[in-house]
Coordinates of C-alpha atoms and ligand atoms in Angstrom, one line a residue:
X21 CA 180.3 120.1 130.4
X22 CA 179.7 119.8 126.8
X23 CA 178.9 116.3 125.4
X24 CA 179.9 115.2 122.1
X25 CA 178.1 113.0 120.3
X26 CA 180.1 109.9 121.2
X27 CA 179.4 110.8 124.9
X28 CA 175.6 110.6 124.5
X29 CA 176.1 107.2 122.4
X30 CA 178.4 105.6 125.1
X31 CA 175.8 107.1 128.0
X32 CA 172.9 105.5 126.0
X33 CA 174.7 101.9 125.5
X34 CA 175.3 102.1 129.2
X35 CA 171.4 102.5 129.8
X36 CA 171.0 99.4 127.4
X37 CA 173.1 97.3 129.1
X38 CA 171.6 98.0 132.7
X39 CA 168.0 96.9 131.1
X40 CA 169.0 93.5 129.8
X41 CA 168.5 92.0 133.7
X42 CA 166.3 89.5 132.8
X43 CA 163.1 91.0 135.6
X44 CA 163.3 93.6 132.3
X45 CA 163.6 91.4 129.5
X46 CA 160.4 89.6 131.3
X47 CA 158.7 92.9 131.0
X48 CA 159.9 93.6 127.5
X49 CA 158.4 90.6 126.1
X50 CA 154.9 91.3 126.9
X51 CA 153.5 93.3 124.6
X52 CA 154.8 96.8 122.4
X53 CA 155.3 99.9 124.0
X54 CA 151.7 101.6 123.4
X55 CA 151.4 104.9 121.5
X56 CA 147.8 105.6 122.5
X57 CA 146.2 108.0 120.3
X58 CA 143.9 110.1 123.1
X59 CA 142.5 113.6 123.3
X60 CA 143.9 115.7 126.5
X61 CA 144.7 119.9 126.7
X62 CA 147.9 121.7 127.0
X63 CA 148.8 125.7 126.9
X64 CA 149.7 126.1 123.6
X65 CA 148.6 129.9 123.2
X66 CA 150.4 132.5 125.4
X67 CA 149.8 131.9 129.4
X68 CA 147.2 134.3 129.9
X69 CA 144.9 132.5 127.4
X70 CA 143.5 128.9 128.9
X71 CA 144.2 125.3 127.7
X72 CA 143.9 124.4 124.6
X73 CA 141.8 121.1 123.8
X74 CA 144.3 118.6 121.8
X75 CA 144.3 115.3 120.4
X76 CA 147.8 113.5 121.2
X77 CA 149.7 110.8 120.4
X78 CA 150.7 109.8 124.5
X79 CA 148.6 112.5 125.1
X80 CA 151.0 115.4 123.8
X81 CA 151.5 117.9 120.7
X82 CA 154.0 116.8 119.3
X83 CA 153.7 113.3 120.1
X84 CA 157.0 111.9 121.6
X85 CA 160.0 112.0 119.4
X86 CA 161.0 108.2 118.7
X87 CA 164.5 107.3 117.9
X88 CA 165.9 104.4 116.3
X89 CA 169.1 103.2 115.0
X90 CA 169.7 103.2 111.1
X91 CA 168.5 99.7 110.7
X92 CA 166.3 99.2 113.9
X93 CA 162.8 98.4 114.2
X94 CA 160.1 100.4 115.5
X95 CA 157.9 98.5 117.1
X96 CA 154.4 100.3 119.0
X97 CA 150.7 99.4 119.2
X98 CA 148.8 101.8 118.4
X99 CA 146.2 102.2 120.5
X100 CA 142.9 104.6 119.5
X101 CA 141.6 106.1 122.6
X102 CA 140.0 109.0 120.2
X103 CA 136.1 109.5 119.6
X104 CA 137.3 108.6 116.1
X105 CA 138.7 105.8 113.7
X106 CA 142.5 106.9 113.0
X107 CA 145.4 105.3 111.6
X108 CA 149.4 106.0 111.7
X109 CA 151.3 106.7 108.7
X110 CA 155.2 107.1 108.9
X111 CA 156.3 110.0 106.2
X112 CA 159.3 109.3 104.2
X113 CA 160.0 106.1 105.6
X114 CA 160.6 103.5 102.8
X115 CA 158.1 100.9 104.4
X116 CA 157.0 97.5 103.9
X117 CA 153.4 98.6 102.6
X118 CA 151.1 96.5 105.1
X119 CA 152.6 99.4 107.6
X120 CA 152.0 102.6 106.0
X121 CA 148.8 103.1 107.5
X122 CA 146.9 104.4 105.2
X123 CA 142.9 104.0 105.9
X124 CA 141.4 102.8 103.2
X125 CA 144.1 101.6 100.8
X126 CA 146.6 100.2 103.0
X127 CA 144.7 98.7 106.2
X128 CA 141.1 99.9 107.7
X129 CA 141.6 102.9 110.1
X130 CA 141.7 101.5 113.4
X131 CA 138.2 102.1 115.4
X132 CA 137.4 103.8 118.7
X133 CA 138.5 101.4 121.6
X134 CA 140.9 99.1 119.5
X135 CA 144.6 99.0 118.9
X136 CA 147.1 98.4 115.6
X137 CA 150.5 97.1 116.0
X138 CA 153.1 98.4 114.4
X139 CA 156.5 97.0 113.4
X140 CA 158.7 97.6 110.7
X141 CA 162.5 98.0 109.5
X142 CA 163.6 102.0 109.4
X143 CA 166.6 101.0 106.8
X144 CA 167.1 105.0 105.7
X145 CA 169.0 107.3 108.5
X146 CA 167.3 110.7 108.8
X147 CA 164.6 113.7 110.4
X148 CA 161.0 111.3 109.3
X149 CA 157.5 112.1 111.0
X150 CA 154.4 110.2 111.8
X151 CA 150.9 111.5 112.0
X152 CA 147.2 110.4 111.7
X153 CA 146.0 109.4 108.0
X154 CA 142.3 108.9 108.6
X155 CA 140.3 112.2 108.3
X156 CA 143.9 114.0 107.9
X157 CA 142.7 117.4 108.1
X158 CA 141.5 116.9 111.3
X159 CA 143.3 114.8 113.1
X160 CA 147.0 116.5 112.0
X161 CA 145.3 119.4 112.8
X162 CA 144.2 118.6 116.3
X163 CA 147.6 117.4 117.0
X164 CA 148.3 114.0 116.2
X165 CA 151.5 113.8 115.0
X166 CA 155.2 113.2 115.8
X167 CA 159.1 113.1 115.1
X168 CA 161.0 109.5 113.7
X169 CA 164.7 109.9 114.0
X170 CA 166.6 107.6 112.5
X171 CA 170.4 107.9 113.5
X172 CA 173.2 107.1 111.8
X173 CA 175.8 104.6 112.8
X174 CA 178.0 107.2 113.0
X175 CA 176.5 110.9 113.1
X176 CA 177.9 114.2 113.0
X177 CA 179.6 115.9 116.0
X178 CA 176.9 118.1 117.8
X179 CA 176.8 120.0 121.3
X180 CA 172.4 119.2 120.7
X181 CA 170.4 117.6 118.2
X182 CA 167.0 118.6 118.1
X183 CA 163.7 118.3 116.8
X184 CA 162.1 121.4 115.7
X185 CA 158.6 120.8 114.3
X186 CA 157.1 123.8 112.8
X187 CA 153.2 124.4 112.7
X188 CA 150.4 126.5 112.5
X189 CA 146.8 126.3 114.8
X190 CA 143.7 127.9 113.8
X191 CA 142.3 129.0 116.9
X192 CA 139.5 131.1 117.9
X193 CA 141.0 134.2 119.4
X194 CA 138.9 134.0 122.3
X195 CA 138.4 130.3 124.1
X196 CA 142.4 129.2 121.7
X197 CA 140.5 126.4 121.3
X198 CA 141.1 124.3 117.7
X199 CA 138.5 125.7 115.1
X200 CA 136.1 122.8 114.5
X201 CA 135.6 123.2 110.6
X202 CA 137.4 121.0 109.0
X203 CA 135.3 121.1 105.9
X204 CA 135.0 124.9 105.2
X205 CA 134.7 125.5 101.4
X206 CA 137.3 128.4 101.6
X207 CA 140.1 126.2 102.9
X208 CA 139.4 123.7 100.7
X209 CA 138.7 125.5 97.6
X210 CA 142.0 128.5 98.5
X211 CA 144.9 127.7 100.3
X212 CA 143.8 125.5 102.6
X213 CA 143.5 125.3 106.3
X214 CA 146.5 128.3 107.1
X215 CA 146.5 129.3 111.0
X216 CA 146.4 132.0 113.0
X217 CA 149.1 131.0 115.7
X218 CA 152.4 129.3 114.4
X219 CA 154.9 127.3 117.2
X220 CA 157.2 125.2 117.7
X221 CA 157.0 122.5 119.3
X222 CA 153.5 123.5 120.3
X223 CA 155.3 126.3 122.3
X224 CA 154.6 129.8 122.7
X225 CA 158.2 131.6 122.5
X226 CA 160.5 128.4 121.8
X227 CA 163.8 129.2 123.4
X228 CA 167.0 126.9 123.9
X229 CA 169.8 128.0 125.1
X230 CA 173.0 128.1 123.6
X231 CA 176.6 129.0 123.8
X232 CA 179.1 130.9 121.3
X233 CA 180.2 128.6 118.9
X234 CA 178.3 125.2 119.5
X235 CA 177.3 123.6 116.3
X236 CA 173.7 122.1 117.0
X237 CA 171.8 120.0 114.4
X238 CA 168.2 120.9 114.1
X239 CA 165.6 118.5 112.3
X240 CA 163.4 120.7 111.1
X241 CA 159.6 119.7 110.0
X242 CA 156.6 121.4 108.5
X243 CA 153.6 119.6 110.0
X244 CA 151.2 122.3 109.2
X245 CA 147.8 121.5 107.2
X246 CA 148.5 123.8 104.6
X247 CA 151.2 126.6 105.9
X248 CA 154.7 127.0 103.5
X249 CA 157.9 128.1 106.0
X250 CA 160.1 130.0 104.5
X251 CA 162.9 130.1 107.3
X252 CA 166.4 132.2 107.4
X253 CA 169.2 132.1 110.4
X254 CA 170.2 135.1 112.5
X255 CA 173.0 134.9 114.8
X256 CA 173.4 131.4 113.6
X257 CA 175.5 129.9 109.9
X258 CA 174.5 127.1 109.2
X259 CA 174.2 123.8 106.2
X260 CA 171.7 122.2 105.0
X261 CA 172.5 118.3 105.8
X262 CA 169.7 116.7 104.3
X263 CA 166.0 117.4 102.9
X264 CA 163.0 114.5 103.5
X265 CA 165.5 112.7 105.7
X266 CA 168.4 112.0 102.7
X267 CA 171.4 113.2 103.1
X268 CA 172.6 116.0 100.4
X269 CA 175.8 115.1 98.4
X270 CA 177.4 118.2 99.6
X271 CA 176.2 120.7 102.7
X272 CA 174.9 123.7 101.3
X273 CA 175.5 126.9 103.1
X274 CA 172.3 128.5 104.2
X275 CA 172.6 132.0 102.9
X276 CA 168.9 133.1 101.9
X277 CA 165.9 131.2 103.1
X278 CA 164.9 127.4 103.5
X279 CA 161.4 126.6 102.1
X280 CA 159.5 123.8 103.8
X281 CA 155.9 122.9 102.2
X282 CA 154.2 120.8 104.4
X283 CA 155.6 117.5 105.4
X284 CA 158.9 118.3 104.2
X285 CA 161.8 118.5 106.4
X286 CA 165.4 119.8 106.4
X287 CA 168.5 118.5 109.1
X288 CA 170.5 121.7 109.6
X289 CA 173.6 121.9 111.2
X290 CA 174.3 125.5 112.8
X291 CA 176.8 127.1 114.7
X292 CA 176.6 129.8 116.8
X293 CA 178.1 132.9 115.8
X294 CA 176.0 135.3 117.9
X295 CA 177.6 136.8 120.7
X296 CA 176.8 135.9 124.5
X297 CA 174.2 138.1 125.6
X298 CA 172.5 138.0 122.2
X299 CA 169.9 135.9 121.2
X300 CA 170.2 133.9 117.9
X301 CA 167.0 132.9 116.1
X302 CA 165.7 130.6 113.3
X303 CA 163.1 133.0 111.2
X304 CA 160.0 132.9 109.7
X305 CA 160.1 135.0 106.3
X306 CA 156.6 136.5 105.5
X307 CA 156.2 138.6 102.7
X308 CA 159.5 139.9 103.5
X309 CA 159.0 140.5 107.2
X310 CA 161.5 138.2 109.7
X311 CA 159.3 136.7 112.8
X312 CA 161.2 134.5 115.7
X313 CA 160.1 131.3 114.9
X314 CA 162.8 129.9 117.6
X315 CA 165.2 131.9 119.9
X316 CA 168.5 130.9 120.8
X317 CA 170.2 132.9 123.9
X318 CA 173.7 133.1 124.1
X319 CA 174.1 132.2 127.4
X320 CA 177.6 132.1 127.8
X321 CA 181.0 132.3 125.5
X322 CA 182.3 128.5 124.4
X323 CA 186.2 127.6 125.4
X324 CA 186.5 126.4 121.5
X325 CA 186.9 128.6 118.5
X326 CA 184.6 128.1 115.5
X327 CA 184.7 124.5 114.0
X328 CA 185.3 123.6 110.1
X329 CA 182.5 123.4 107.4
X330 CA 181.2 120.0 107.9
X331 CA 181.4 116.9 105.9
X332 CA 178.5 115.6 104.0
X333 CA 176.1 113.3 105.9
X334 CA 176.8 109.4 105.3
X335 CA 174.3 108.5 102.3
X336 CA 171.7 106.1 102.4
X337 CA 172.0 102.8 100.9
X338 CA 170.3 101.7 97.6
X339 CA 169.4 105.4 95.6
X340 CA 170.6 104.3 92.5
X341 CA 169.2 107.3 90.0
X342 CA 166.6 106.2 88.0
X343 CA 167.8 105.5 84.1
X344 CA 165.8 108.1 82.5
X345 CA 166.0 106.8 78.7
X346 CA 164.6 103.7 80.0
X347 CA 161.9 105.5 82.1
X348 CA 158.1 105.0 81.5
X349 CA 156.3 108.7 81.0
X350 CA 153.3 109.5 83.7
X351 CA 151.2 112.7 83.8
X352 CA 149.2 114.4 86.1
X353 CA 147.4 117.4 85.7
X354 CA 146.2 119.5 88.5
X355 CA 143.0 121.5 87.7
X356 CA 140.8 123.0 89.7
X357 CA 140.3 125.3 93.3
X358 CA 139.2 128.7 92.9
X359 CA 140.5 131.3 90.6
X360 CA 140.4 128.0 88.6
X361 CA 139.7 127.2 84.7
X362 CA 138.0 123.6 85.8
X363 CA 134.7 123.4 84.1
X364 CA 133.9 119.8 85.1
X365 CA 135.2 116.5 86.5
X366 CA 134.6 112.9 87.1
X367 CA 133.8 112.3 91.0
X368 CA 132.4 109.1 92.2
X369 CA 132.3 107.5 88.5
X370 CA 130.1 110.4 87.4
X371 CA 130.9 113.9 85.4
X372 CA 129.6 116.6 87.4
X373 CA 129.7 120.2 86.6
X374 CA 131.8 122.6 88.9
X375 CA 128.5 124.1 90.6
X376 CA 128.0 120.3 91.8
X377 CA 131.1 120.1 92.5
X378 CA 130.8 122.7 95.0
X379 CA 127.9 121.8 96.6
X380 CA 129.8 118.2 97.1
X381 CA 132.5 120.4 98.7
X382 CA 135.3 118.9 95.9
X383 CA 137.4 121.1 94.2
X384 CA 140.6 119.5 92.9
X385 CA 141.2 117.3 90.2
X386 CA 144.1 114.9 88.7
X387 CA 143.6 114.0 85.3
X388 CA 140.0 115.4 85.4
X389 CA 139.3 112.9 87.9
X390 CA 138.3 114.0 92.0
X391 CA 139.5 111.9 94.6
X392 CA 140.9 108.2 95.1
X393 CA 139.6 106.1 92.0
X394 CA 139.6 101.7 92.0
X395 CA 142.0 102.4 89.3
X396 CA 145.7 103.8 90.1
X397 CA 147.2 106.7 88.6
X398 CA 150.2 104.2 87.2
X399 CA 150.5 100.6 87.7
X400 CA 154.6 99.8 87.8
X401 CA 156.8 96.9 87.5
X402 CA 158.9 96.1 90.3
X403 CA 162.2 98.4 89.8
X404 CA 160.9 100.2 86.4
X405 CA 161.8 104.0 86.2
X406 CA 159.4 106.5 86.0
X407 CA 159.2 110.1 85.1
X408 CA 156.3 112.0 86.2
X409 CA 155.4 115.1 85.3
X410 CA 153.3 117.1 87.5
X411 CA 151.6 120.1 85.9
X412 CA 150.3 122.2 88.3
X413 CA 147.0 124.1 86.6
X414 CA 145.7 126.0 89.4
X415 CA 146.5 129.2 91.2
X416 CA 147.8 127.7 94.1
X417 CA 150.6 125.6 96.1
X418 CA 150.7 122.0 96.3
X419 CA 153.1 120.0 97.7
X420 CA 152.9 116.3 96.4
X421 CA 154.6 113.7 98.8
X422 CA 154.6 110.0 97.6
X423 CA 154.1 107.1 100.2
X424 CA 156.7 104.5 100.1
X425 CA 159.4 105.9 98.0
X426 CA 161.7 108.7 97.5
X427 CA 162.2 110.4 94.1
X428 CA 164.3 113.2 92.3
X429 CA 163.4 116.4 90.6
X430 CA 164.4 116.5 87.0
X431 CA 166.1 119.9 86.4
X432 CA 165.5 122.0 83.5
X433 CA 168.9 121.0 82.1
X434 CA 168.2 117.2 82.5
X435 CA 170.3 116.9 85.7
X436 CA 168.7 115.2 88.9
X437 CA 168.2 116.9 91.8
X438 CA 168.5 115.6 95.6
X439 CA 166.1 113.4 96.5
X440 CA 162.5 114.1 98.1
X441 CA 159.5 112.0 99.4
X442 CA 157.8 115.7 99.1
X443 CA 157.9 118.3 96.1
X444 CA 156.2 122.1 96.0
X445 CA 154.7 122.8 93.3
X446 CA 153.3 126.5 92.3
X447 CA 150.3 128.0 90.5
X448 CA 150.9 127.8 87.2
X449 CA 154.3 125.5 87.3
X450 CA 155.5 122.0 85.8
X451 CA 157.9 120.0 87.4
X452 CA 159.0 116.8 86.7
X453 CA 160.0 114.1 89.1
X454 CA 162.0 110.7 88.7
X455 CA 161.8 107.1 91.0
X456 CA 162.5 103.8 90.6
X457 CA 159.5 101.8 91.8
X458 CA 161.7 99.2 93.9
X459 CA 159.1 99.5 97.0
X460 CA 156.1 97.0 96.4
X461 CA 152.8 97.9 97.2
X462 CA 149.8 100.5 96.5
X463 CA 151.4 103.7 97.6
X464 CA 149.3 107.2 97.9
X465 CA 150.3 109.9 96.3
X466 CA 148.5 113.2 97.6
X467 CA 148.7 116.9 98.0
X468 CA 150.0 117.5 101.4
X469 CA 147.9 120.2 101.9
X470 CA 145.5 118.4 104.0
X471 CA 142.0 120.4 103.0
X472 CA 142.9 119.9 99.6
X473 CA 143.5 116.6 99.9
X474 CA 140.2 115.9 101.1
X475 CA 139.0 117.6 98.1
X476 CA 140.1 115.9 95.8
X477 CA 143.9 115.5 95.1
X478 CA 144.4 112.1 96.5
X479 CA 145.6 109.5 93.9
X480 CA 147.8 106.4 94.5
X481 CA 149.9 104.2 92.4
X482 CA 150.8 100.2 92.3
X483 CA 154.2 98.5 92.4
X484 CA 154.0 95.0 91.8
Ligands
CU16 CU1 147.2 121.1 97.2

């Protein structure tokens, strides 16, 4: 039997209604549900390799997928059961500040043996992840993140919708265990920390199966430290629905590849056109060469025919574009990393040359200036536009995500593009991204690759 959407809805009000005896509302009403940060082991190499050591939120990689209704709270308590202060950031969500959960600017990271709790409004619908952001580039990379869906009222008619989050592990080829340097001046000062096993799912050989003809959504993120996908369809044609969670205005057919830098996200919406027997795939484009990044079997022929092109995704509720001839100017330079023209920077309040920067293991700097400062990079009025332009100065990727709100790329022609909590930049590139600052609070704004982020690129701006 094949469910529509509306089937899953009315099976999942039915479940709602059989907890509201009041011996569960007693229960309810005792504390949030826990979301224990805690270290534990799963087989996340291929089966003839052993365990791999993890840290998980509930104990798994990924953590578990929470859902909520467009509107609904999400209430947890965190609870740190780690050898090490975390704290819980949820990406893309426009958030009331005091929950963004970032250590150090946004609450103190939460210590060993003590518990956070969490509750805020999700008001945006859309694919949103939550991870550690104390000591990122070690904690995302052990494993401690997760999925936030946020469904529409009303959502699109799908035989599945799944979560697909996309990652890479450095493991030693040996033991697969997690390779304990997090610090390692090549990371930091190249690419940053890129794997040597990519998943999904933390599964070797992700497989779902699938008939002829089923549309399926798939959220797709990019929760790797450092790692760009570049992803194409086989078997499958699909949209692109939305990118960062927000809907697009119109689907766009996926006919080359889909680039995710890390922490992005895109909700596709495929159908099946492979034939039963075959397997369909989502790929992983590298330097031109297609790897399964997830399989798709055809199990078995579907009694429909192939469905119309869908209709855009419902959009979310107060993205007014910003006015641009109103908008205050903001500039940030990128300098630094290897294969870099950075001679020296400020760090800690203090110029140092780039030899001491190196032996401080800090390479990157905004506005000639490593790592978070007292001072933000802006300080904006409630609601004032901005345009900032982001000049990327290095020879590398980064991929700039901003806490709090959502912003559009200014195209070269002026127009606005679709709106992004997450933008890729490129060695050598400008882009230029516009906002409204209508979310109050001190918001980071950071490269999202992690090792480089703990090398410097981490700024943050004020919205009073
Ligand atoms: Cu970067």
């Amino acid at each position: 039997m094949i469910y529509s959407r509306r089937d899953i809805l009315k099976i999942g009000a039915a479940a709602g209604f059989a907890s509201t005896s009041p011996s569960n509302l007693f229960a309810q009403s005792n504390s949030a549900v826990p979301l224990t940060a805690r270290e534990a082991s799963l087989q996340l190499a291929p089966p003839d390799y052993p365990q791999t050591a993890i840290w998980g939120f509930d104990g798994s990689m990924p953590g578990p997928v929470i859902r909520v209704r467009q509107g609904g709270r999400v209430t947890r308590r965190l609870v740190n059961e780690l050898p090490q202060a975390t704290s819980l950031h949820w990406h893309g969500v426009r958030i009331d500040n005091a929950m963004d959960g970032v250590a150090g600017l946004t609450q103190e990271a939460v210590a060993p043996g003590a518990s956070f709790d969490i509750d805020f409004v999700a008001p945006d619908a859309g694919t949103y992840w939550y991870h550690a952001h104390n000591r990122s580039v070690e904690q995302v990379a052990r494993g401690l993140y997760g999925a936030l869906v946020v469904e529409e009222p009303e959502g699109p008619d799908v035989y599945r919708d799944e979560v697909l989050i996309l990652d890479d592990w450095l493991l030693n080829p040996d033991t697969a265990q997690i390779d304990p340097d997090f610090t390692s001046r090549h990371d930091r000062s190249h690419a940053g920390r890129v794997g040597n096993f990519i998943a999904t799912n933390g599964q070797y050989g992700h497989s779902l199966d699938v008939r002829r003809h089923e549309r399926l959504r798939l959220r797709l993120v990019n929760a790797a430290n450092a790692r760009i996908f570049e992803l194409a369809l086989a078997g499958l044609e699909g949209w692109v629905m939305a990118l960062d969670g927000m809907p697009l205005e119109a689907p766009q057919p996926v006919s080359d590849t889909v680039l995710l830098g890390p922490g992005q996200r895109a909700d596709l919406l495929v159908d099946v056109v492979a034939e039963q027997g075959e397997t369909a795939y989502l790929v992983r484009v590298d330097n031109g060469e297609g790897f399964v990044q997830s399989a798709f079997p055809v199990i078995a022929a579907s009694s429909g025919a192939r469905r119309d092109a869908p209709q855009a995704l419902p959009p979310n509720a107060n993205m007014v574009p910003p006015d641009l001839s109103q908008a205050r100017h903001v500039r940030l330079h990128m300098g630094g990393g290897a294969m870099g023209r950075l001679q020296s920077a400020q760090f800690n309040g203090e110029r140092r040359t780039f030899r001491q920067l190196v032996d401080a293991n800090q390479f990157w700097a905004f506005n000639d200036v490593i790592g978070m400062t007292d001072d933000p990079l802006a300080v904006l009025a409630r609601d004032e536009p901005v345009r900032l332009e982001i000049v990327n100065d290095t020879s590398f990727p980064h991929a700039m995500h901003l806490h709090g709100m959502h912003f559009r790329e200014i195209a070269a022609d002026g127009t606005l593009g679709p709106l992004r909590d997450t933008v890729l930049t490129f060695g050598g590139e400008a882009r230029e991204i516009a906002f409204s600052a209508h979310n109050p609070g001190d918001w980071l704004f950071h490269c999202h690759m992690l090792s480089h982020a703990a090398s410097g690129m981490t700024t943050w701006v004020r919205v009073t």
